[in-house]
mmCIF file of C-alpha atoms in Angstrom:
data_model
loop_
_atom_site.group_PDB
_atom_site.id
_atom_site.type_symbol
_atom_site.label_atom_id
_atom_site.label_comp_id
_atom_site.label_asym_id
_atom_site.label_seq_id
_atom_site.Cartn_x
_atom_site.Cartn_y
_atom_site.Cartn_z
ATOM 1 C CA UNK A 1 -69.083 -122.364 -18.295
ATOM 2 C CA UNK A 2 -65.344 -122.829 -18.034
ATOM 3 C CA UNK A 3 -62.441 -122.379 -15.629
ATOM 4 C CA UNK A 4 -58.700 -122.986 -15.794
ATOM 5 C CA UNK A 5 -56.910 -125.368 -13.453
ATOM 6 C CA UNK A 6 -54.005 -123.928 -11.441
ATOM 7 C CA UNK A 7 -51.926 -127.102 -11.884
ATOM 8 C CA UNK A 8 -51.332 -127.107 -15.639
ATOM 9 C CA UNK A 9 -53.630 -124.477 -17.168
ATOM 10 C CA UNK A 10 -56.146 -126.967 -18.549
ATOM 11 C CA UNK A 11 -59.534 -125.418 -19.293
ATOM 12 C CA UNK A 12 -62.402 -127.490 -17.922
ATOM 13 C CA UNK A 13 -66.114 -127.181 -18.666
ATOM 14 C CA UNK A 14 -68.894 -127.421 -16.118
ATOM 15 C CA UNK A 15 -72.633 -126.822 -15.938
ATOM 16 C CA UNK A 16 -74.431 -125.076 -13.073
ATOM 17 C CA UNK A 17 -78.190 -125.125 -12.526
ATOM 18 C CA UNK A 18 -80.578 -124.069 -9.778
ATOM 19 C CA UNK A 19 -80.184 -122.638 -6.308
ATOM 20 C CA UNK A 20 -79.986 -124.174 -2.857
ATOM 21 C CA UNK A 21 -77.833 -126.844 -1.228
ATOM 22 C CA UNK A 22 -75.104 -127.881 -3.640
ATOM 23 C CA UNK A 23 -74.724 -131.256 -5.344
ATOM 24 C CA UNK A 24 -71.647 -131.788 -7.516
ATOM 25 C CA UNK A 25 -71.964 -134.667 -9.975
ATOM 26 C CA UNK A 26 -68.786 -136.390 -11.171
ATOM 27 C CA UNK A 27 -69.290 -138.478 -14.313
ATOM 28 C CA UNK A 28 -67.927 -141.897 -15.083
ATOM 29 C CA UNK A 29 -65.009 -142.326 -17.452
ATOM 30 C CA UNK A 30 -65.817 -141.696 -21.130
ATOM 31 C CA UNK A 31 -69.065 -139.932 -20.173
ATOM 32 C CA UNK A 32 -69.724 -136.229 -19.684
ATOM 33 C CA UNK A 33 -72.195 -133.958 -17.906
ATOM 34 C CA UNK A 34 -75.008 -135.122 -20.199
ATOM 35 C CA UNK A 35 -75.091 -138.496 -18.403
ATOM 36 C CA UNK A 36 -76.882 -136.809 -15.489
ATOM 37 C CA UNK A 37 -79.956 -135.700 -17.473
ATOM 38 C CA UNK A 38 -82.245 -137.866 -15.309
ATOM 39 C CA UNK A 39 -80.791 -136.527 -12.055
ATOM 40 C CA UNK A 40 -80.083 -132.813 -12.520
ATOM 41 C CA UNK A 41 -83.636 -131.641 -13.415
ATOM 42 C CA UNK A 42 -85.078 -133.823 -10.633
ATOM 43 C CA UNK A 43 -82.940 -132.180 -7.955
ATOM 44 C CA UNK A 44 -83.094 -128.622 -9.333
ATOM 45 C CA UNK A 45 -86.896 -128.853 -9.251
ATOM 46 C CA UNK A 46 -86.653 -129.845 -5.576
ATOM 47 C CA UNK A 47 -84.570 -126.870 -4.519
ATOM 48 C CA UNK A 48 -80.977 -127.964 -5.071
ATOM 49 C CA UNK A 49 -78.125 -126.371 -6.969
ATOM 50 C CA UNK A 50 -76.619 -128.959 -9.325
ATOM 51 C CA UNK A 51 -73.126 -128.672 -10.792
ATOM 52 C CA UNK A 52 -71.557 -131.197 -13.151
ATOM 53 C CA UNK A 53 -67.972 -131.322 -14.393
ATOM 54 C CA UNK A 54 -66.550 -132.494 -17.721
ATOM 55 C CA UNK A 55 -63.341 -134.357 -16.886
ATOM 56 C CA UNK A 56 -60.250 -133.367 -18.921
ATOM 57 C CA UNK A 57 -60.389 -135.102 -22.299
ATOM 58 C CA UNK A 58 -64.176 -135.398 -21.982
ATOM 59 C CA UNK A 59 -67.120 -133.345 -23.199
ATOM 60 C CA UNK A 60 -66.250 -129.695 -23.804
ATOM 61 C CA UNK A 61 -63.104 -129.689 -21.668
ATOM 62 C CA UNK A 62 -59.575 -129.420 -23.057
ATOM 63 C CA UNK A 63 -57.725 -132.489 -24.273
ATOM 64 C CA UNK A 64 -54.254 -132.009 -22.767
ATOM 65 C CA UNK A 65 -51.406 -134.446 -23.252
ATOM 66 C CA UNK A 66 -51.314 -135.460 -19.584
ATOM 67 C CA UNK A 67 -53.015 -135.320 -16.231
ATOM 68 C CA UNK A 68 -55.199 -138.399 -16.604
ATOM 69 C CA UNK A 69 -53.993 -139.996 -13.372
ATOM 70 C CA UNK A 70 -56.535 -140.063 -10.550
ATOM 71 C CA UNK A 71 -54.510 -137.682 -8.384
ATOM 72 C CA UNK A 72 -54.678 -134.978 -11.058
ATOM 73 C CA UNK A 73 -58.342 -135.483 -11.908
ATOM 74 C CA UNK A 74 -59.117 -135.354 -8.172
ATOM 75 C CA UNK A 75 -57.176 -132.088 -8.045
ATOM 76 C CA UNK A 76 -59.292 -130.857 -10.977
ATOM 77 C CA UNK A 77 -62.389 -131.509 -8.849
ATOM 78 C CA UNK A 78 -60.767 -129.579 -6.001
ATOM 79 C CA UNK A 79 -60.065 -126.705 -8.393
ATOM 80 C CA UNK A 80 -63.751 -126.561 -9.364
ATOM 81 C CA UNK A 81 -64.887 -126.414 -5.733
ATOM 82 C CA UNK A 82 -62.336 -123.708 -5.018
ATOM 83 C CA UNK A 83 -63.172 -121.757 -8.187
ATOM 84 C CA UNK A 84 -66.843 -121.579 -7.150
ATOM 85 C CA UNK A 85 -65.990 -121.390 -3.426
ATOM 86 C CA UNK A 86 -68.397 -124.204 -2.636
ATOM 87 C CA UNK A 87 -68.965 -125.498 0.890
ATOM 88 C CA UNK A 88 -71.326 -128.040 2.471
ATOM 89 C CA UNK A 89 -71.265 -129.886 -0.843
ATOM 90 C CA UNK A 90 -72.693 -133.326 -1.590
ATOM 91 C CA UNK A 91 -70.410 -135.138 -4.031
ATOM 92 C CA UNK A 92 -72.041 -137.782 -6.244
ATOM 93 C CA UNK A 93 -69.656 -139.887 -8.313
ATOM 94 C CA UNK A 94 -70.385 -142.584 -10.867
ATOM 95 C CA UNK A 95 -67.811 -145.262 -11.745
ATOM 96 C CA UNK A 96 -64.381 -143.580 -12.087
ATOM 97 C CA UNK A 97 -65.993 -140.445 -10.667
ATOM 98 C CA UNK A 98 -66.348 -142.308 -7.374
ATOM 99 C CA UNK A 99 -62.630 -143.114 -7.363
ATOM 100 C CA UNK A 100 -61.865 -139.444 -7.972
ATOM 101 C CA UNK A 101 -64.079 -138.355 -5.089
ATOM 102 C CA UNK A 102 -62.378 -140.775 -2.699
ATOM 103 C CA UNK A 103 -58.974 -139.510 -3.814
ATOM 104 C CA UNK A 104 -60.149 -135.893 -3.552
ATOM 105 C CA UNK A 105 -61.091 -136.445 0.105
ATOM 106 C CA UNK A 106 -57.735 -138.109 0.823
ATOM 107 C CA UNK A 107 -55.776 -135.273 -0.802
ATOM 108 C CA UNK A 108 -57.865 -132.232 0.096
ATOM 109 C CA UNK A 109 -59.841 -133.170 3.190
ATOM 110 C CA UNK A 110 -63.515 -132.816 4.017
ATOM 111 C CA UNK A 111 -63.749 -129.117 4.856
ATOM 112 C CA UNK A 112 -65.897 -128.339 1.792
ATOM 113 C CA UNK A 113 -67.883 -131.591 1.820
ATOM 114 C CA UNK A 114 -71.043 -132.494 3.739
ATOM 115 C CA UNK A 115 -71.614 -135.986 2.326
ATOM 116 C CA UNK A 116 -70.659 -138.292 -0.534
ATOM 117 C CA UNK A 117 -72.504 -140.804 -2.698
ATOM 118 C CA UNK A 118 -70.752 -143.538 -4.653
ATOM 119 C CA UNK A 119 -72.865 -144.814 -7.565
ATOM 120 C CA UNK A 120 -71.543 -147.954 -9.284
ATOM 121 C CA UNK A 121 -68.130 -146.670 -8.235
ATOM 122 C CA UNK A 122 -64.856 -148.306 -9.200
ATOM 123 C CA UNK A 123 -63.686 -148.682 -5.628
ATOM 124 C CA UNK A 124 -61.737 -149.633 -3.618
ATOM 125 C CA UNK A 125 -58.992 -151.264 -5.757
ATOM 126 C CA UNK A 126 -59.293 -153.284 -8.967
ATOM 127 C CA UNK A 127 -55.782 -154.666 -9.398
ATOM 128 C CA UNK A 128 -54.855 -158.172 -8.261
ATOM 129 C CA UNK A 129 -51.985 -157.982 -5.769
ATOM 130 C CA UNK A 130 -50.725 -160.118 -2.890
ATOM 131 C CA UNK A 131 -52.814 -158.104 -0.440
ATOM 132 C CA UNK A 132 -55.775 -157.788 -2.833
ATOM 133 C CA UNK A 133 -56.417 -161.412 -3.854
ATOM 134 C CA UNK A 134 -59.933 -160.751 -5.165
ATOM 135 C CA UNK A 135 -58.642 -158.210 -7.694
ATOM 136 C CA UNK A 136 -58.410 -158.426 -11.468
ATOM 137 C CA UNK A 137 -55.205 -159.736 -13.103
ATOM 138 C CA UNK A 138 -53.244 -157.067 -14.946
ATOM 139 C CA UNK A 139 -53.358 -159.252 -18.069
ATOM 140 C CA UNK A 140 -57.057 -158.423 -18.335
ATOM 141 C CA UNK A 141 -56.270 -154.711 -18.370
ATOM 142 C CA UNK A 142 -53.659 -155.259 -21.087
ATOM 143 C CA UNK A 143 -56.153 -157.227 -23.179
ATOM 144 C CA UNK A 144 -58.754 -154.477 -22.803
ATOM 145 C CA UNK A 145 -56.262 -151.800 -23.835
ATOM 146 C CA UNK A 146 -55.256 -153.938 -26.825
ATOM 147 C CA UNK A 147 -58.884 -154.128 -27.940
ATOM 148 C CA UNK A 148 -59.337 -150.377 -27.536
ATOM 149 C CA UNK A 149 -56.220 -149.684 -29.591
ATOM 150 C CA UNK A 150 -57.239 -152.186 -32.267
ATOM 151 C CA UNK A 151 -60.840 -150.991 -32.755
ATOM 152 C CA UNK A 152 -62.146 -148.487 -30.232
ATOM 153 C CA UNK A 153 -65.662 -148.128 -31.769
ATOM 154 C CA UNK A 154 -66.127 -151.910 -31.781
ATOM 155 C CA UNK A 155 -64.989 -152.191 -28.154
ATOM 156 C CA UNK A 156 -67.308 -149.359 -27.089
ATOM 157 C CA UNK A 157 -70.205 -150.946 -28.965
ATOM 158 C CA UNK A 158 -69.698 -154.238 -27.127
ATOM 159 C CA UNK A 159 -69.517 -152.412 -23.782
ATOM 160 C CA UNK A 160 -72.729 -150.523 -24.502
ATOM 161 C CA UNK A 161 -74.577 -153.804 -25.115
ATOM 162 C CA UNK A 162 -73.784 -154.895 -21.543
ATOM 163 C CA UNK A 163 -73.867 -151.485 -19.882
ATOM 164 C CA UNK A 164 -77.561 -151.432 -18.947
ATOM 165 C CA UNK A 165 -77.797 -155.169 -18.142
ATOM 166 C CA UNK A 166 -80.705 -155.518 -20.544
ATOM 167 C CA UNK A 167 -80.382 -159.309 -20.361
ATOM 168 C CA UNK A 168 -81.785 -159.031 -16.827
ATOM 169 C CA UNK A 169 -84.999 -157.377 -17.969
ATOM 170 C CA UNK A 170 -83.986 -153.701 -17.918
ATOM 171 C CA UNK A 171 -85.812 -151.934 -20.737
ATOM 172 C CA UNK A 172 -83.636 -149.465 -22.624
ATOM 173 C CA UNK A 173 -84.450 -148.081 -26.044
ATOM 174 C CA UNK A 174 -81.988 -148.530 -28.932
ATOM 175 C CA UNK A 175 -81.797 -144.748 -29.034
ATOM 176 C CA UNK A 176 -80.656 -144.580 -25.395
ATOM 177 C CA UNK A 177 -77.960 -147.186 -26.003
ATOM 178 C CA UNK A 178 -76.839 -145.251 -29.077
ATOM 179 C CA UNK A 179 -76.789 -141.966 -27.150
ATOM 180 C CA UNK A 180 -74.518 -143.463 -24.486
ATOM 181 C CA UNK A 181 -72.303 -145.006 -27.166
ATOM 182 C CA UNK A 182 -71.935 -141.647 -28.930
ATOM 183 C CA UNK A 183 -71.077 -139.880 -25.669
ATOM 184 C CA UNK A 184 -68.265 -142.363 -25.099
ATOM 185 C CA UNK A 185 -67.131 -142.178 -28.710
ATOM 186 C CA UNK A 186 -66.774 -138.383 -28.427
ATOM 187 C CA UNK A 187 -64.186 -138.721 -25.643
ATOM 188 C CA UNK A 188 -60.515 -138.278 -26.493
ATOM 189 C CA UNK A 189 -59.106 -141.702 -27.496
ATOM 190 C CA UNK A 190 -55.946 -140.874 -25.540
ATOM 191 C CA UNK A 191 -58.001 -140.019 -22.446
ATOM 192 C CA UNK A 192 -59.869 -143.320 -22.682
ATOM 193 C CA UNK A 193 -56.628 -145.291 -22.634
ATOM 194 C CA UNK A 194 -55.021 -143.306 -19.844
ATOM 195 C CA UNK A 195 -58.086 -143.154 -17.580
ATOM 196 C CA UNK A 196 -58.729 -146.891 -17.877
ATOM 197 C CA UNK A 197 -55.107 -147.521 -16.953
ATOM 198 C CA UNK A 198 -55.174 -145.045 -14.062
ATOM 199 C CA UNK A 199 -58.336 -146.289 -12.351
ATOM 200 C CA UNK A 200 -57.159 -149.908 -12.594
ATOM 201 C CA UNK A 201 -54.014 -149.101 -10.603
ATOM 202 C CA UNK A 202 -55.715 -146.684 -8.180
ATOM 203 C CA UNK A 203 -55.761 -148.027 -4.612
ATOM 204 C CA UNK A 204 -58.364 -146.149 -2.565
ATOM 205 C CA UNK A 205 -58.612 -148.554 0.358
ATOM 206 C CA UNK A 206 -57.018 -146.208 2.873
ATOM 207 C CA UNK A 207 -58.891 -143.246 1.428
ATOM 208 C CA UNK A 208 -62.215 -144.989 2.080
ATOM 209 C CA UNK A 209 -61.253 -145.905 5.628
ATOM 210 C CA UNK A 210 -60.509 -142.241 6.295
ATOM 211 C CA UNK A 211 -63.874 -140.845 5.193
ATOM 212 C CA UNK A 212 -65.844 -139.444 8.134
ATOM 213 C CA UNK A 213 -68.688 -137.605 6.369
ATOM 214 C CA UNK A 214 -71.968 -139.483 5.772
ATOM 215 C CA UNK A 215 -71.738 -141.773 2.748
ATOM 216 C CA UNK A 216 -74.170 -143.590 0.472
ATOM 217 C CA UNK A 217 -73.045 -146.554 -1.635
ATOM 218 C CA UNK A 218 -75.303 -147.708 -4.482
ATOM 219 C CA UNK A 219 -74.391 -150.634 -6.705
ATOM 220 C CA UNK A 220 -76.143 -153.026 -9.061
ATOM 221 C CA UNK A 221 -75.584 -156.754 -8.658
ATOM 222 C CA UNK A 222 -75.487 -157.198 -12.466
ATOM 223 C CA UNK A 223 -72.767 -154.608 -13.049
ATOM 224 C CA UNK A 224 -70.474 -155.886 -15.817
ATOM 225 C CA UNK A 225 -68.117 -152.881 -15.774
ATOM 226 C CA UNK A 226 -67.605 -152.831 -11.982
ATOM 227 C CA UNK A 227 -68.432 -156.349 -10.694
ATOM 228 C CA UNK A 228 -70.114 -155.988 -7.344
ATOM 229 C CA UNK A 229 -68.009 -158.568 -5.487
ATOM 230 C CA UNK A 230 -64.840 -156.628 -6.359
ATOM 231 C CA UNK A 231 -66.260 -153.123 -5.958
ATOM 232 C CA UNK A 232 -69.548 -152.257 -4.228
ATOM 233 C CA UNK A 233 -69.578 -154.955 -1.570
ATOM 234 C CA UNK A 234 -65.919 -154.441 -0.716
ATOM 235 C CA UNK A 235 -66.438 -150.682 -0.499
ATOM 236 C CA UNK A 236 -69.263 -151.308 1.977
ATOM 237 C CA UNK A 237 -66.972 -153.548 4.055
ATOM 238 C CA UNK A 238 -64.385 -150.762 4.285
ATOM 239 C CA UNK A 239 -67.077 -148.216 5.216
ATOM 240 C CA UNK A 240 -69.231 -150.065 7.780
ATOM 241 C CA UNK A 241 -71.114 -146.913 8.775
ATOM 242 C CA UNK A 242 -72.098 -146.041 5.200
ATOM 243 C CA UNK A 243 -75.614 -146.557 3.887
ATOM 244 C CA UNK A 244 -75.216 -149.436 1.405
ATOM 245 C CA UNK A 245 -77.957 -150.146 -1.135
ATOM 246 C CA UNK A 246 -77.763 -152.985 -3.619
ATOM 247 C CA UNK A 247 -80.025 -152.937 -6.680
ATOM 248 C CA UNK A 248 -81.013 -156.380 -7.998
ATOM 249 C CA UNK A 249 -80.507 -156.866 -11.759
ATOM 250 C CA UNK A 250 -79.023 -153.366 -12.153
ATOM 251 C CA UNK A 251 -76.009 -152.771 -14.372
ATOM 252 C CA UNK A 252 -73.434 -149.991 -14.613
ATOM 253 C CA UNK A 253 -75.972 -147.680 -16.247
ATOM 254 C CA UNK A 254 -78.366 -147.796 -13.302
ATOM 255 C CA UNK A 255 -78.615 -143.993 -13.308
ATOM 256 C CA UNK A 256 -80.852 -144.544 -16.378
ATOM 257 C CA UNK A 257 -82.500 -147.926 -15.809
ATOM 258 C CA UNK A 258 -83.102 -147.306 -12.116
ATOM 259 C CA UNK A 259 -83.251 -143.513 -12.203
ATOM 260 C CA UNK A 260 -86.465 -143.269 -10.193
ATOM 261 C CA UNK A 261 -85.127 -145.425 -7.379
ATOM 262 C CA UNK A 262 -81.682 -143.823 -7.437
ATOM 263 C CA UNK A 263 -83.124 -140.309 -7.305
ATOM 264 C CA UNK A 264 -85.391 -141.272 -4.401
ATOM 265 C CA UNK A 265 -82.480 -142.829 -2.505
ATOM 266 C CA UNK A 266 -80.268 -139.787 -3.120
ATOM 267 C CA UNK A 267 -83.030 -137.431 -2.019
ATOM 268 C CA UNK A 268 -83.599 -139.429 1.166
ATOM 269 C CA UNK A 269 -79.851 -139.352 1.816
ATOM 270 C CA UNK A 270 -79.691 -135.596 1.261
ATOM 271 C CA UNK A 271 -82.526 -134.968 3.708
ATOM 272 C CA UNK A 272 -81.354 -137.364 6.399
#
């Protein structure tokens, strides 16, 4: 299914399954709705309506020249909720999807949202600044972008080797690693560059402090893509009333390696 954004006329794809209380899944950067194949059937079979969005430049959505900043992608999420007139929604965001959810709440409020779940989310703020001394130096972003520009498939292949934290005993088939790699490879090369740049500079500290709906934070302590000391643990500090759950030996791809535990934790959160 498709709809057109009111901001710049970009056509975005989404999938919609089941009936019942609504969960909207927001994928990580470079991934698309297919990443949620171990979550969507689980929740549909338990009486939930599951909707997943392909970010611009990703999956079956348009590949426009612009709009890859987090403000615009958060507005795209708002456009989906408005297009379907959704209320009492649970938003579940992975990686960059978590940053977009936080920005959505800051820009559009909580009137349509019942609760939020941040899964391996790139929050609150990656960039090293005077008031963010635990952040990442901008030189590391520039080096990453250089590697992407020089040989994007090679860079993605290296990332996929670390994505599931297999060195910590997580069993993932070669086929699963290849599937994730091919999903990322199918994303617009321009979108990859611009989204990586945007999420690095995105400061969601105040946005997190302003969230009043119930929140769940899930993060793996072996996350290479979003190191837990910079992301998950700091997000929990900014949201002291959130339910924070740390998965030992879990990497960025915990929605696969720890799908059973993640689904159980999400279901408990939804029913609480």
